[in-house]
XYZ file of C-alpha atoms in Angstrom:
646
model
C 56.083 -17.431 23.763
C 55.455 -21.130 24.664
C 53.152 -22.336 21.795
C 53.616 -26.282 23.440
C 51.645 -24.833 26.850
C 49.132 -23.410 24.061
C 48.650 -26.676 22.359
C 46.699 -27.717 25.732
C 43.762 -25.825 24.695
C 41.870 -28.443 22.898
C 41.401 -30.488 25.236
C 40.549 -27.309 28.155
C 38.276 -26.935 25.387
C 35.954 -29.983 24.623
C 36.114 -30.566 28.655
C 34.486 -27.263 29.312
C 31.623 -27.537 26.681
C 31.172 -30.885 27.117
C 30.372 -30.479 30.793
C 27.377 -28.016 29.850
C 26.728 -30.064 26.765
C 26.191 -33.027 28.962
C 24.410 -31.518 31.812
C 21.614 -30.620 29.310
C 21.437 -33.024 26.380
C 22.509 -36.457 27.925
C 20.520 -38.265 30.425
C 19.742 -37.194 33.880
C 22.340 -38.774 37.039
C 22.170 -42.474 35.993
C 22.558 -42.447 39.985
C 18.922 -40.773 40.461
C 17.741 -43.380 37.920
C 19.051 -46.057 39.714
C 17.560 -44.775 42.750
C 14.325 -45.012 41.065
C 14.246 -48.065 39.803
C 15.198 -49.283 43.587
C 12.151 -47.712 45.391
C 9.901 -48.621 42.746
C 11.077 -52.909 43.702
C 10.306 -52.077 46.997
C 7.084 -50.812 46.510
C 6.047 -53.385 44.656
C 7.671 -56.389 46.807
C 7.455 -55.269 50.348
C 3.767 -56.116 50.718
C 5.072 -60.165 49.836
C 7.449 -59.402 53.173
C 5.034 -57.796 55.742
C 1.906 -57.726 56.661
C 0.324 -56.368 59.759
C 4.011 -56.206 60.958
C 4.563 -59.502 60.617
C 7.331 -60.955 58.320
C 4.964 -63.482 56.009
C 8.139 -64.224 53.493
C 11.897 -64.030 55.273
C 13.732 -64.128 52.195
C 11.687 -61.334 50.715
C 11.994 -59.386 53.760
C 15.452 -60.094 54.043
C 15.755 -58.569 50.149
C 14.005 -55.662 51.583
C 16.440 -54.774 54.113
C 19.265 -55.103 51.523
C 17.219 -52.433 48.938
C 16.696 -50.409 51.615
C 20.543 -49.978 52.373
C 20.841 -49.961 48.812
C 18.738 -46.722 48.479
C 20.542 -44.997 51.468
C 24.310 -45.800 50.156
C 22.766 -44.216 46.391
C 20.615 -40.871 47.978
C 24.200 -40.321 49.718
C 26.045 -40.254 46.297
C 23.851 -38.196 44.620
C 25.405 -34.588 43.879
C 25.001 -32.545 46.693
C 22.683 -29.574 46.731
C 19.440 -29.942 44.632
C 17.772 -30.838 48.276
C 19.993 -33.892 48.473
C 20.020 -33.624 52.323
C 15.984 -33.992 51.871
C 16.547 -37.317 49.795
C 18.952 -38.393 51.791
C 16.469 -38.249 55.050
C 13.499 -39.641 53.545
C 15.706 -42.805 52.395
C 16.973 -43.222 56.047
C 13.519 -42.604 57.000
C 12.343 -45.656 54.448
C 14.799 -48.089 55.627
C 13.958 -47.089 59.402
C 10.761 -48.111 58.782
C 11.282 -51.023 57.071
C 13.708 -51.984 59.756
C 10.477 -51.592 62.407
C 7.863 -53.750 59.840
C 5.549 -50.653 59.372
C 2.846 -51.398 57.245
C 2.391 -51.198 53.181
C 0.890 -47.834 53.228
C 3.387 -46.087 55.627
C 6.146 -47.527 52.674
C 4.184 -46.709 50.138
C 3.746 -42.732 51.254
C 7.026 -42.729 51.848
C 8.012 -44.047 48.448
C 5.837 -41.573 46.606
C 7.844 -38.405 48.801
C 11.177 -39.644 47.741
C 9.883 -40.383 43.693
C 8.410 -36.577 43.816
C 11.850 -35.443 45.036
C 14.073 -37.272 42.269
C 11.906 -36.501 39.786
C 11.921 -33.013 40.769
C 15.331 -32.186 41.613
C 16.819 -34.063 38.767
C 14.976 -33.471 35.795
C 14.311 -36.871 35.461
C 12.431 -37.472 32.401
C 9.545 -39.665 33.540
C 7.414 -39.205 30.016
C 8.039 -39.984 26.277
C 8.344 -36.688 24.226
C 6.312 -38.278 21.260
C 3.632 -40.351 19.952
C 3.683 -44.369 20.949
C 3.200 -47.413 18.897
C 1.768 -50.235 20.691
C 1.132 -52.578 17.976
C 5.360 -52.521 17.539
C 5.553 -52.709 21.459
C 3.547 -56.305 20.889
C 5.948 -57.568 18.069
C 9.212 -56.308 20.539
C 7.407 -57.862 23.162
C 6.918 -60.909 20.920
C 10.264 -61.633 20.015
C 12.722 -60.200 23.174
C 9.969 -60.810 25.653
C 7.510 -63.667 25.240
C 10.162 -66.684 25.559
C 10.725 -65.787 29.651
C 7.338 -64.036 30.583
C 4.836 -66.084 27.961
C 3.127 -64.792 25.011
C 0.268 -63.387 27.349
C 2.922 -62.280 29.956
C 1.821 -64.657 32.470
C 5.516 -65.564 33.210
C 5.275 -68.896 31.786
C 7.319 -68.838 28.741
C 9.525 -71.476 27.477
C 12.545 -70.567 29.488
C 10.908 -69.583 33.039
C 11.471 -73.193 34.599
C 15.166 -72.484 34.138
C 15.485 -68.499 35.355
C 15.800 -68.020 39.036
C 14.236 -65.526 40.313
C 11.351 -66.315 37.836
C 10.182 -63.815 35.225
C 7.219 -61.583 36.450
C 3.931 -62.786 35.858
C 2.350 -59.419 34.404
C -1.328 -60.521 34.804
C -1.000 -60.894 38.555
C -3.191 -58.112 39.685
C -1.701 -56.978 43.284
C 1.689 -56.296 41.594
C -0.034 -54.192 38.942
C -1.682 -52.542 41.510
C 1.610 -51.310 42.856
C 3.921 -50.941 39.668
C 4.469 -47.322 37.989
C 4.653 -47.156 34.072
C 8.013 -45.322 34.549
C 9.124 -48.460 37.013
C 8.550 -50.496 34.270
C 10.221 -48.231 31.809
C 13.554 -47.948 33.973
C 13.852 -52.242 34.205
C 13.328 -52.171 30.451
C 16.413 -49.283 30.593
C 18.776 -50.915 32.622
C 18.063 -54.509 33.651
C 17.948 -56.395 36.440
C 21.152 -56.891 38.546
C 21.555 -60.844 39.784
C 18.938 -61.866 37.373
C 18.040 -62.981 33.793
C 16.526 -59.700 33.180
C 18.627 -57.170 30.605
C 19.084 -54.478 29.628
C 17.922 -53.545 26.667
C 19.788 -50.648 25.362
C 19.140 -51.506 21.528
C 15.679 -50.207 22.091
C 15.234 -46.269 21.211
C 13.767 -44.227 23.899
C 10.330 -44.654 22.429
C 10.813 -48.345 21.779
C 11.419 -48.336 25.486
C 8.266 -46.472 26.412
C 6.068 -48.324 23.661
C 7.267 -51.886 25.828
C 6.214 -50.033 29.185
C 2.858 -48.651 28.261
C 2.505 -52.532 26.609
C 3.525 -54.411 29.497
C 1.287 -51.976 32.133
C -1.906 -52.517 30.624
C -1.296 -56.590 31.183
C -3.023 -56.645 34.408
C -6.041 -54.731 33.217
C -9.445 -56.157 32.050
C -11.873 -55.309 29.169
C -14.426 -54.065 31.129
C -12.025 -51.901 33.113
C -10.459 -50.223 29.076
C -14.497 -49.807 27.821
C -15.411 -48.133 30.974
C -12.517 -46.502 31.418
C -13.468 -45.265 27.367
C -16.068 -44.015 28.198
C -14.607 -41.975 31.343
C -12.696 -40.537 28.749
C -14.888 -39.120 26.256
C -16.551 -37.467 29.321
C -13.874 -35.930 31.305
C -10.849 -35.876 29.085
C -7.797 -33.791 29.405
C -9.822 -32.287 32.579
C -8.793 -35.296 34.498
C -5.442 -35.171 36.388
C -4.431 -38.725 35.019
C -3.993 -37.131 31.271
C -0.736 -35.784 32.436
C 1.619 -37.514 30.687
C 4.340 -37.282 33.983
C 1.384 -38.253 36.488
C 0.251 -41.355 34.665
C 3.752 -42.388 34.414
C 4.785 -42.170 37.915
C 1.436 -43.431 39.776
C 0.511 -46.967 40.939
C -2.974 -48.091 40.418
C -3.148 -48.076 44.563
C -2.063 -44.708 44.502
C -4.647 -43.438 41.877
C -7.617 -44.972 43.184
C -6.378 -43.429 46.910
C -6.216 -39.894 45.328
C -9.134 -39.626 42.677
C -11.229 -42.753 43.409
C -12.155 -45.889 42.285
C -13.216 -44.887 38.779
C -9.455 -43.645 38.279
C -8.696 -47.736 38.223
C -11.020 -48.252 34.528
C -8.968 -45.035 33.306
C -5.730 -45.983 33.736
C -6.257 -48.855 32.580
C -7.635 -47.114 28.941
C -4.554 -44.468 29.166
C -2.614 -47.286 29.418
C -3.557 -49.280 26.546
C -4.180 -46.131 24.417
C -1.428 -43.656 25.127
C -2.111 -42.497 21.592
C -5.161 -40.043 23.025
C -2.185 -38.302 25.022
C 0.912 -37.704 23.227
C 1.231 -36.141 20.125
C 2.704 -37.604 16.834
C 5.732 -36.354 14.598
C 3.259 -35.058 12.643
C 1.030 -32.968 15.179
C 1.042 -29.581 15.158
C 3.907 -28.082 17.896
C 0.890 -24.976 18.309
C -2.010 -27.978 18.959
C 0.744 -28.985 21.598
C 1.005 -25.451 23.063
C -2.804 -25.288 23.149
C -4.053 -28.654 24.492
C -0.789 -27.901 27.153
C -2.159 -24.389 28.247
C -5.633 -26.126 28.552
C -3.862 -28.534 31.330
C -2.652 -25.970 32.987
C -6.211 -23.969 33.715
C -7.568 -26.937 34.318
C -4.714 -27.581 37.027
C -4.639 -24.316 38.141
C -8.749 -24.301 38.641
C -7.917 -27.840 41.446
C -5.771 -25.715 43.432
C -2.453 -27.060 41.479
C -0.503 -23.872 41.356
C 3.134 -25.753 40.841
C 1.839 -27.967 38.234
C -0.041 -25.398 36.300
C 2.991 -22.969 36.047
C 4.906 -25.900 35.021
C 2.520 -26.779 31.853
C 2.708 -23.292 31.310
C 6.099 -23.364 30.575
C 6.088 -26.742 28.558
C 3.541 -24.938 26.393
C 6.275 -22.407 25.606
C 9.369 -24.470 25.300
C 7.739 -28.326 23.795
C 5.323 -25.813 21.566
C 5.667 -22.650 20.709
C 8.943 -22.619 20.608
C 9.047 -25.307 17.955
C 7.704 -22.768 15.329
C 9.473 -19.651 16.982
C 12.330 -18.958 14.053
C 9.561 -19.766 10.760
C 6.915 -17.084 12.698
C 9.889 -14.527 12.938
C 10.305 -15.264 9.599
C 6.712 -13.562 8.397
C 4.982 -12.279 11.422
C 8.184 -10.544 14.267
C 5.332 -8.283 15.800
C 2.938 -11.849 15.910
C 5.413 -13.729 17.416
C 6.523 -11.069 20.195
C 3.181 -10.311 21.532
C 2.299 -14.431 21.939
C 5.824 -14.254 23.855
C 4.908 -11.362 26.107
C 1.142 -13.137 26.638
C 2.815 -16.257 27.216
C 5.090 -14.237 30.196
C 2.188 -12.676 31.542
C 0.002 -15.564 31.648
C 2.707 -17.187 33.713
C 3.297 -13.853 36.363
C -0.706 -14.442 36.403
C 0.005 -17.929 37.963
C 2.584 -16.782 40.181
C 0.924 -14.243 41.205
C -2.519 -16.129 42.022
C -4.680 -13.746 40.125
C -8.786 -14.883 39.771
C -9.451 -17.620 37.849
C -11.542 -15.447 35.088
C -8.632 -13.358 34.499
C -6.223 -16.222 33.946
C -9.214 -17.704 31.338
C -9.417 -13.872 29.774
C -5.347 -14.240 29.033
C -5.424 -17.891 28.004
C -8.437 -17.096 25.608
C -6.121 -14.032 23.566
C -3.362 -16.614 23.571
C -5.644 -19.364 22.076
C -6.715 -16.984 19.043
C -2.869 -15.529 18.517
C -1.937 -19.314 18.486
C -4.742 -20.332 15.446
C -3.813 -17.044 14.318
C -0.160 -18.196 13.743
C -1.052 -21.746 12.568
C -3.167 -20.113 9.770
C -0.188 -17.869 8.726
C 2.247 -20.677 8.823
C -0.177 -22.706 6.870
C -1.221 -20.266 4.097
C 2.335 -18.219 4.066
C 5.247 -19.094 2.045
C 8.492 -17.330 2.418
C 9.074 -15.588 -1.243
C 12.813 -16.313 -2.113
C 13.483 -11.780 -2.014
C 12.293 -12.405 2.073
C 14.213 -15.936 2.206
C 17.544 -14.576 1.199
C 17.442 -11.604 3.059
C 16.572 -14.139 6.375
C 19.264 -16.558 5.857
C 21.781 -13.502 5.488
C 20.670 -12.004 8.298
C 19.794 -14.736 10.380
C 23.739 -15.970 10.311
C 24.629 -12.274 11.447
C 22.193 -12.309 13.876
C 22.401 -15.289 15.639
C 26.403 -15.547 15.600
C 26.654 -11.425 16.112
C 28.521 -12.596 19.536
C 30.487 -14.797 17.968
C 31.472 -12.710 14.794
C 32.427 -9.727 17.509
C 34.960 -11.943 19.356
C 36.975 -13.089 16.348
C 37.372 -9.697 15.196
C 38.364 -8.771 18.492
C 41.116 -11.448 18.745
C 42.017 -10.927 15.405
C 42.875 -7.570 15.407
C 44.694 -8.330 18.460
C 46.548 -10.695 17.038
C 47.651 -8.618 14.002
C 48.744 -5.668 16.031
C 50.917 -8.184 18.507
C 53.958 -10.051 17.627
C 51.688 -13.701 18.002
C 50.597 -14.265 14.382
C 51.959 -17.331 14.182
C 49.281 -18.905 16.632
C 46.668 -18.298 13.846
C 46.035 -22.072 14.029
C 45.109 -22.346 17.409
C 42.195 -19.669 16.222
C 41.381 -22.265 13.387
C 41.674 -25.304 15.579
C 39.053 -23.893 18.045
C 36.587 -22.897 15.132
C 36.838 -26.083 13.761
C 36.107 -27.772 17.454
C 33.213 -26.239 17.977
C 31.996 -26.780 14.242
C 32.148 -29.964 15.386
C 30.921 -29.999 18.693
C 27.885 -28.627 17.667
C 27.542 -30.993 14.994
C 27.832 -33.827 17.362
C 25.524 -32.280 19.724
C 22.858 -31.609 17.206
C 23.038 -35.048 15.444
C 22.897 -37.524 18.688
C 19.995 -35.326 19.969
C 18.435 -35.322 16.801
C 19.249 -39.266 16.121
C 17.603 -39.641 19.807
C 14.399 -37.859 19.358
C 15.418 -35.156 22.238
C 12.546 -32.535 22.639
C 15.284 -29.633 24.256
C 12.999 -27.863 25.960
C 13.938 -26.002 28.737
C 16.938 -27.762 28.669
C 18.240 -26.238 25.455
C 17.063 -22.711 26.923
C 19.632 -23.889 30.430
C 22.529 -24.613 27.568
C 22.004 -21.357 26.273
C 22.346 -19.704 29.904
C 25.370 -22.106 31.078
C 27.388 -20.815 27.631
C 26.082 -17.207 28.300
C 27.544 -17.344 31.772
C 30.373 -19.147 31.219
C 31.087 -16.832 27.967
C 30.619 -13.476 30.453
C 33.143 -14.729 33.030
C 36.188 -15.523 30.036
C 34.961 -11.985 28.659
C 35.225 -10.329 32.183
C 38.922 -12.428 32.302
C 40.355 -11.826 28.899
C 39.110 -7.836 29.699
C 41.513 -7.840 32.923
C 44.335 -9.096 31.431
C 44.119 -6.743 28.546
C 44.082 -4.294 30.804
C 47.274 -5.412 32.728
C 49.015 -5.943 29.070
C 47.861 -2.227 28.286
C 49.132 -0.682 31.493
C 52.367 -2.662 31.228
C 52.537 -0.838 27.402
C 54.835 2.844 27.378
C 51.714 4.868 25.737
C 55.059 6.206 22.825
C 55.815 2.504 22.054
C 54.315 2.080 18.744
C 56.303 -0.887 17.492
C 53.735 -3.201 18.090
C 55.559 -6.160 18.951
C 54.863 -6.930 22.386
C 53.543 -10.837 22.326
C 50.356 -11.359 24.283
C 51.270 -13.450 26.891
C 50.208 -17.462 27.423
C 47.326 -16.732 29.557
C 45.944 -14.534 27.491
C 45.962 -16.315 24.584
C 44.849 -19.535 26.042
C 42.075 -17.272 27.461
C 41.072 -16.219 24.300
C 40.869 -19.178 22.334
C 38.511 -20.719 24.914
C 36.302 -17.627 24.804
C 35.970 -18.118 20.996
C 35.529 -21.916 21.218
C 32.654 -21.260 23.675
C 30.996 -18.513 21.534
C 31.730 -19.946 18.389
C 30.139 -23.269 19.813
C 26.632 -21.700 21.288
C 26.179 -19.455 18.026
C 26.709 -22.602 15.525
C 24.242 -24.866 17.482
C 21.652 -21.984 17.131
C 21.957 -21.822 13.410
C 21.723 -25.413 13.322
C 18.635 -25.495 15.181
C 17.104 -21.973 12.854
C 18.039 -22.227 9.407
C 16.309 -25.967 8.476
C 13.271 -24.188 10.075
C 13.687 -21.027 7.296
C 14.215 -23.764 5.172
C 10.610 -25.569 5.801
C 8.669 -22.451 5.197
C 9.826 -21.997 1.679
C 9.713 -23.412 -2.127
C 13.098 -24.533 -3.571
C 13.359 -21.335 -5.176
C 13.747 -19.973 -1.837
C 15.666 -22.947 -0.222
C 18.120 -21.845 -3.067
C 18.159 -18.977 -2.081
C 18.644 -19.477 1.451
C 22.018 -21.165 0.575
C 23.063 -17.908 -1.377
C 21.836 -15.561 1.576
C 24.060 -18.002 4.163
C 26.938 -17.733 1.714
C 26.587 -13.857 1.084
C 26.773 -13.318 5.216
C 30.331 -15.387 5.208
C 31.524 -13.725 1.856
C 30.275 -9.963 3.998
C 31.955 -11.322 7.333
C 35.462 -12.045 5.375
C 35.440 -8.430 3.890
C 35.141 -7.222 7.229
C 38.038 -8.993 8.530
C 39.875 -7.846 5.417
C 39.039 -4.158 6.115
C 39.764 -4.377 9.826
C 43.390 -5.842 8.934
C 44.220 -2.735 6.623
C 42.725 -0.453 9.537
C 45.376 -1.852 11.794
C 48.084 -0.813 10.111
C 47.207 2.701 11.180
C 46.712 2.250 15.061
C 49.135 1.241 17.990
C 49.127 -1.687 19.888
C 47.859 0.192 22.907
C 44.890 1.224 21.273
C 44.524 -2.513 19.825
C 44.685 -3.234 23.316
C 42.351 -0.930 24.957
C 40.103 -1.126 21.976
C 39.845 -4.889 22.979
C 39.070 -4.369 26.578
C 36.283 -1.935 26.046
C 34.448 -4.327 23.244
C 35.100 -7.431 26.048
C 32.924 -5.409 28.396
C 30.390 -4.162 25.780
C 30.041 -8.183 24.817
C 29.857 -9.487 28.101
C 26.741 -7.550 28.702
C 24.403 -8.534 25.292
C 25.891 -12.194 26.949
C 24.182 -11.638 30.432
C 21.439 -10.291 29.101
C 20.659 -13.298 26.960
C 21.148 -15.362 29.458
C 19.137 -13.683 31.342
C 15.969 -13.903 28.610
C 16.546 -17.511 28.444
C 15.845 -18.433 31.903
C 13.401 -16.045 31.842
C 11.892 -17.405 28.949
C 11.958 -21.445 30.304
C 9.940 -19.956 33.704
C 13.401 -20.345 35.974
C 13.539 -16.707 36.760
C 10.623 -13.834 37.280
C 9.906 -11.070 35.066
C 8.939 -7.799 35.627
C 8.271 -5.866 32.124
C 9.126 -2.198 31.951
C 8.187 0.198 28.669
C 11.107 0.271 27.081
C 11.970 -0.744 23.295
C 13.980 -4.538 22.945
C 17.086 -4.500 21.363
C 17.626 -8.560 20.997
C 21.052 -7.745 18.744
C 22.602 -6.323 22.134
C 21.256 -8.340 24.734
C 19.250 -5.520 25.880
C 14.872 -7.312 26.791
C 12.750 -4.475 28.995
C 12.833 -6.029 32.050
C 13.884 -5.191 35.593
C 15.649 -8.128 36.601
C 17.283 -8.391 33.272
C 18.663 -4.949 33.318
C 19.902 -4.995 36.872
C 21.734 -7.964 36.579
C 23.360 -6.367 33.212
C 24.112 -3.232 35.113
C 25.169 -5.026 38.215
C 28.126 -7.255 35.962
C 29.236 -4.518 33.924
C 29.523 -2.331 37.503
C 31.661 -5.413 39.272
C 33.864 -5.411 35.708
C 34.736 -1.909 35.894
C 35.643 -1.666 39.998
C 37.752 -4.381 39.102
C 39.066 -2.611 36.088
C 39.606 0.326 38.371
C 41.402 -1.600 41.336
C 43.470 -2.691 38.657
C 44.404 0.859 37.372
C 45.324 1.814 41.003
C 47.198 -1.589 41.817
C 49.331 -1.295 38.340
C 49.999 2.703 39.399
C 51.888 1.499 41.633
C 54.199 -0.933 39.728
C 57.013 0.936 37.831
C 56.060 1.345 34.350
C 58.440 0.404 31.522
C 60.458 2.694 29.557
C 59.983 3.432 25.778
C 62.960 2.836 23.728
């Protein structure tokens, strides 16, 4: 055996989670932000170039030209797919048009097509995920601002005379006319290239978004904030301005164009007081899921199927979700009847059913949601219930992961490659600390998951299903290649095997161990320290139960072959691979990426198995595919002379 071609795992390792772990936790294509922050400059500055096709500034309109090549030479290096071709011809389009002087509003439609597309096809987060404090967005302001763009940002601080370009002048009211919260946002993010302007990246996310919101109210007036007030307490959330990614990602111009001049007074209050909009650390995840599903009637009732399916979803993963684990905890039968409303509700929108019905649906799910905020409220986990949880939450939610190691291991025992142990150790320990990593930075960052933590979960799935399907084949060949007498049982595993196994366990081990991380401190919340004590006991009981299983399974090893070790592996590969799928399956399911077709059947969440046409067919169809392959194999290794048994 070459153990030094083994040693290469760790790093096959960390570059294979990392890739999924960065795809969903860190921040979307910097590229796509970049792009951005480019259209959003030449929104604002092209009406200084042109006007009435006429070039009024050279030098701006020369800057123009330059942005616009800019914005080409970054759509092209986006990643392909994900309608890239789309972005790519709407940013020829732009600098075509530029090119031939259109006018401002040509540019400006134009602009708002290609923002809809990055934002869309990127997953750009355009929005903060929390609550926003504008009295610390004056002091930041204050101190990292106010000495270029003047105490009352009118661009006259103490250093302007120096800076060239000169800082923006935030009271001047054309170019708040045309700039976008998130425009604003993204400059703050990552500066200003050939300029005085920073980044600055010792802000937090919020900080960030605080400074925006600040800064794009500048331009406004008092009258505009009191009437816009007022606006307020009469149309509220009903108004397509109180979502959070709209008023982010609209220009003043743009508003008053699509819902009229009053829309000017309440941007201008939405601006200044975010706080009616977002929710606080301390708000209720369930007031979140409500106030969400609200939105999305009220979308859904002006014609805004997209956007109201979309809410719809956010109300499941940014809400409900939140409080998922501590409802399981004292109501399963409360919390799986809000899930299958919360499916329906969404088919309903799919499936453009009558307005009344969708209000019937959203009514049940407003009562089961008070419901469950009165039993979270009132019910404390007794430390009997809490103990039994934490045991059986660590069995439940790393079931996949306990399954592989005792696959491996008996493998391992019944073949002459004990002395790789390590490299079983080394990837436990990696993704121990993988997960830890992943949990604290996102954590540390404020990251609301979403459905991005529900896309992690279906990346690992699938990428856990195809090294089951692999490690399955080539126990196969190694069992085929076995004399069914030989029961000496020391017949090596080969490289690839092993190197396929340790990745398989590193990938399991990894998506199990985030999921406790993200369950048990919510057990832990929804009990007294009697039972937070007891939670620790119930967590070490499940390792202490999971050791004397791997202590029985060694001493029942001593009584079968290696072949059966073998085939024994294979079969529990396949079995695995489909509670994977089907998981992966529920998760997309359950962010709104895939449809959902109930059937009556019973759900078995321990083995993957959620009533559900498209669920079950795409089980069935993987674990068909595995065993033609495990079939062609049979037929191909037939035909290769088999070894003789000593």
């Amino acid at each position: 055996m070459n153990v030094l071609s083994i040693m290469k795992i760790p790093r096959i390792l960390f570059l294979l989670l990392l890739l999924v772990n960065i795809s969903v936790v860190a921040s979307p294509s910097p590229k796509a932000q970049r792009l951005l922050q480019m259209i959003d400059y030449v929104a604002i500055d092209y009406p200084e170039a042109i006007h009435n096709g006429t070039i009024v500034n050279r030098s701006e309109y020369k800057e123009m030209l330059e942005f616009s090549d800019t914005v080409v030479v970054l759509a092209e290096l986006l990643p392909v797919g994900l309608r890239q071709s789309e972005i790519v011809s709407l940013a020829l389009n732009l600098r075509q048009r530029i090119k031939e002087k259109q006018n401002s509003k040509i540019i400006s439609n134009l602009i708002g097509k290609l923002r809809f597309e990055l934002i869309n096809q990127f997953n750009v987060i355009v929005v903060p995920n929390s609550q926003l404090d504008m009295e610390q967005a004056e002091q930041i302001f204050t101190q990292e601002c106010a000495q270029c763009h003047g105490k009352q940002g009118d661009g006259n601080g103490p250093l302007a005379k120096n800076l060239s370009p000169p800082p923006i002048n935030f009271l001047d009211r054309n170019r708040y006319l045309k700039r976008t919260l998130y425009g604003l946002y993204s400059t703050i993010t990552m500066g200003v290239d050939n300029s005085s302007m920073r980044a600055y990246s010792q802000l937090n996310s919020l900080e960030r978004w605080s400074l925006a919101f600040y800064v794009g109210q500048l331009g406004t007036s008092e009258t505009e904030y009191q009437q816009g007030q007022k606006l307020w307490q009469a149309v509220g959330t009903k108004h397509p301005l109180s979502n959070p990614q709209t008023l982010a990602t609209i220009t003043p111009n743009q508003a008053i164009e699509k819902y009229g001049d009053e829309s000017l007074s309440l941007l201008a209050f939405l601006r200044s007081s975010p706080r009616v909009l977002f929710f606080s650390d301390s708000d209720s995840p369930l007031n979140k899921a409500r106030h969400t599903l609200q939105k999305s009637l009220h979308a859904y009732q002006l014609g805004d199927k997209q956007e109201a399916y979309q809410l719809a979803v956010d109300a499941y993963l940014q809400g409900f979700e939140a409080v998922e684990d501590n409802l399981r905890a004292i109501d399963p039968r409360l919390l799986r009847d809000i899930e299958v409303n919360m499916i329906y509700y969404r088919k309903s929108i799919r499936g453009a059913k009558k307005l009344s019905e969708l209000k019937k649906q959203l009514e049940i799910l407003d009562d089961q949601l008070q419901k469950t905020e009165q039993r979270l409220s009132t019910t404390l986990i007794n430390a009997t219930t809490a103990y039994k949880n934490a045991l059986f939450l660590l069995l439940n939610k790393a079931f996949e992961a306990l399954l592989i190691i005792l696959i491996v291991t008996m493998l391992l025992l019944k073949t002459s490659t004990s002395g790789v142990y390590h490299l079983l150790y080394l990837s436990l320990v990696s993704a121990l600390l993988l997960s830890l990593v992943t949990w604290f930075f996102a954590k540390e960052l404020n990251l609301s998951f979403g459905s991005g933590n529900e896309t992690k979960e279906f990346l690992t799935a699938l990428l856990a299903t195809a090294l089951l399907i692999y490690n399955a084949l080539r126990l196969n060949n190694e069992a085929h290649q076995q004399h069914p007498k030989d029961k000496s049982g020391d017949k090596a595993l080969s490289d690839k095997l092993l190197s396929g196994m340790f990745i398989l366990v590193f990938v399991v081990a990894y998506r199990d161990i985030f999921e406790l991380l993200l369950a048990y401190p919510s057990l832990w919340n929804q009990t007294n320290l009697e039972g937070q004590s007891l939670i620790l006991l119930g967590f070490i009981s499940a390792l202490i139960l999971f050791t004397i299983i791997l202590w029985l399974l060694q001493r029942l090893c001593y009584n079968i072959t290696s072949l059966s070790a073998l085939r024994a592996g294979t079969l529990c590969m396949l079995m695995v691979s489909t509670i994977f799928i089907g998981k992966g399956i529920s998760a997309l399911q359950k962010s709104g990426n895939l449809p959902l077709t109930p059937i009556d059947l019973p759900t078995v969440e321990l083995l993957g198995i959620y009533p559900n046409i498209q669920g079950l067919l795409l089980q069935g169809g993987v674990l068909l595919f595995t065993l033609l392959l495990l079939l062609k194999n049979r037929d191909k290794m037939k035909q290769t002379p088999q070894p003789t048994s000593k």
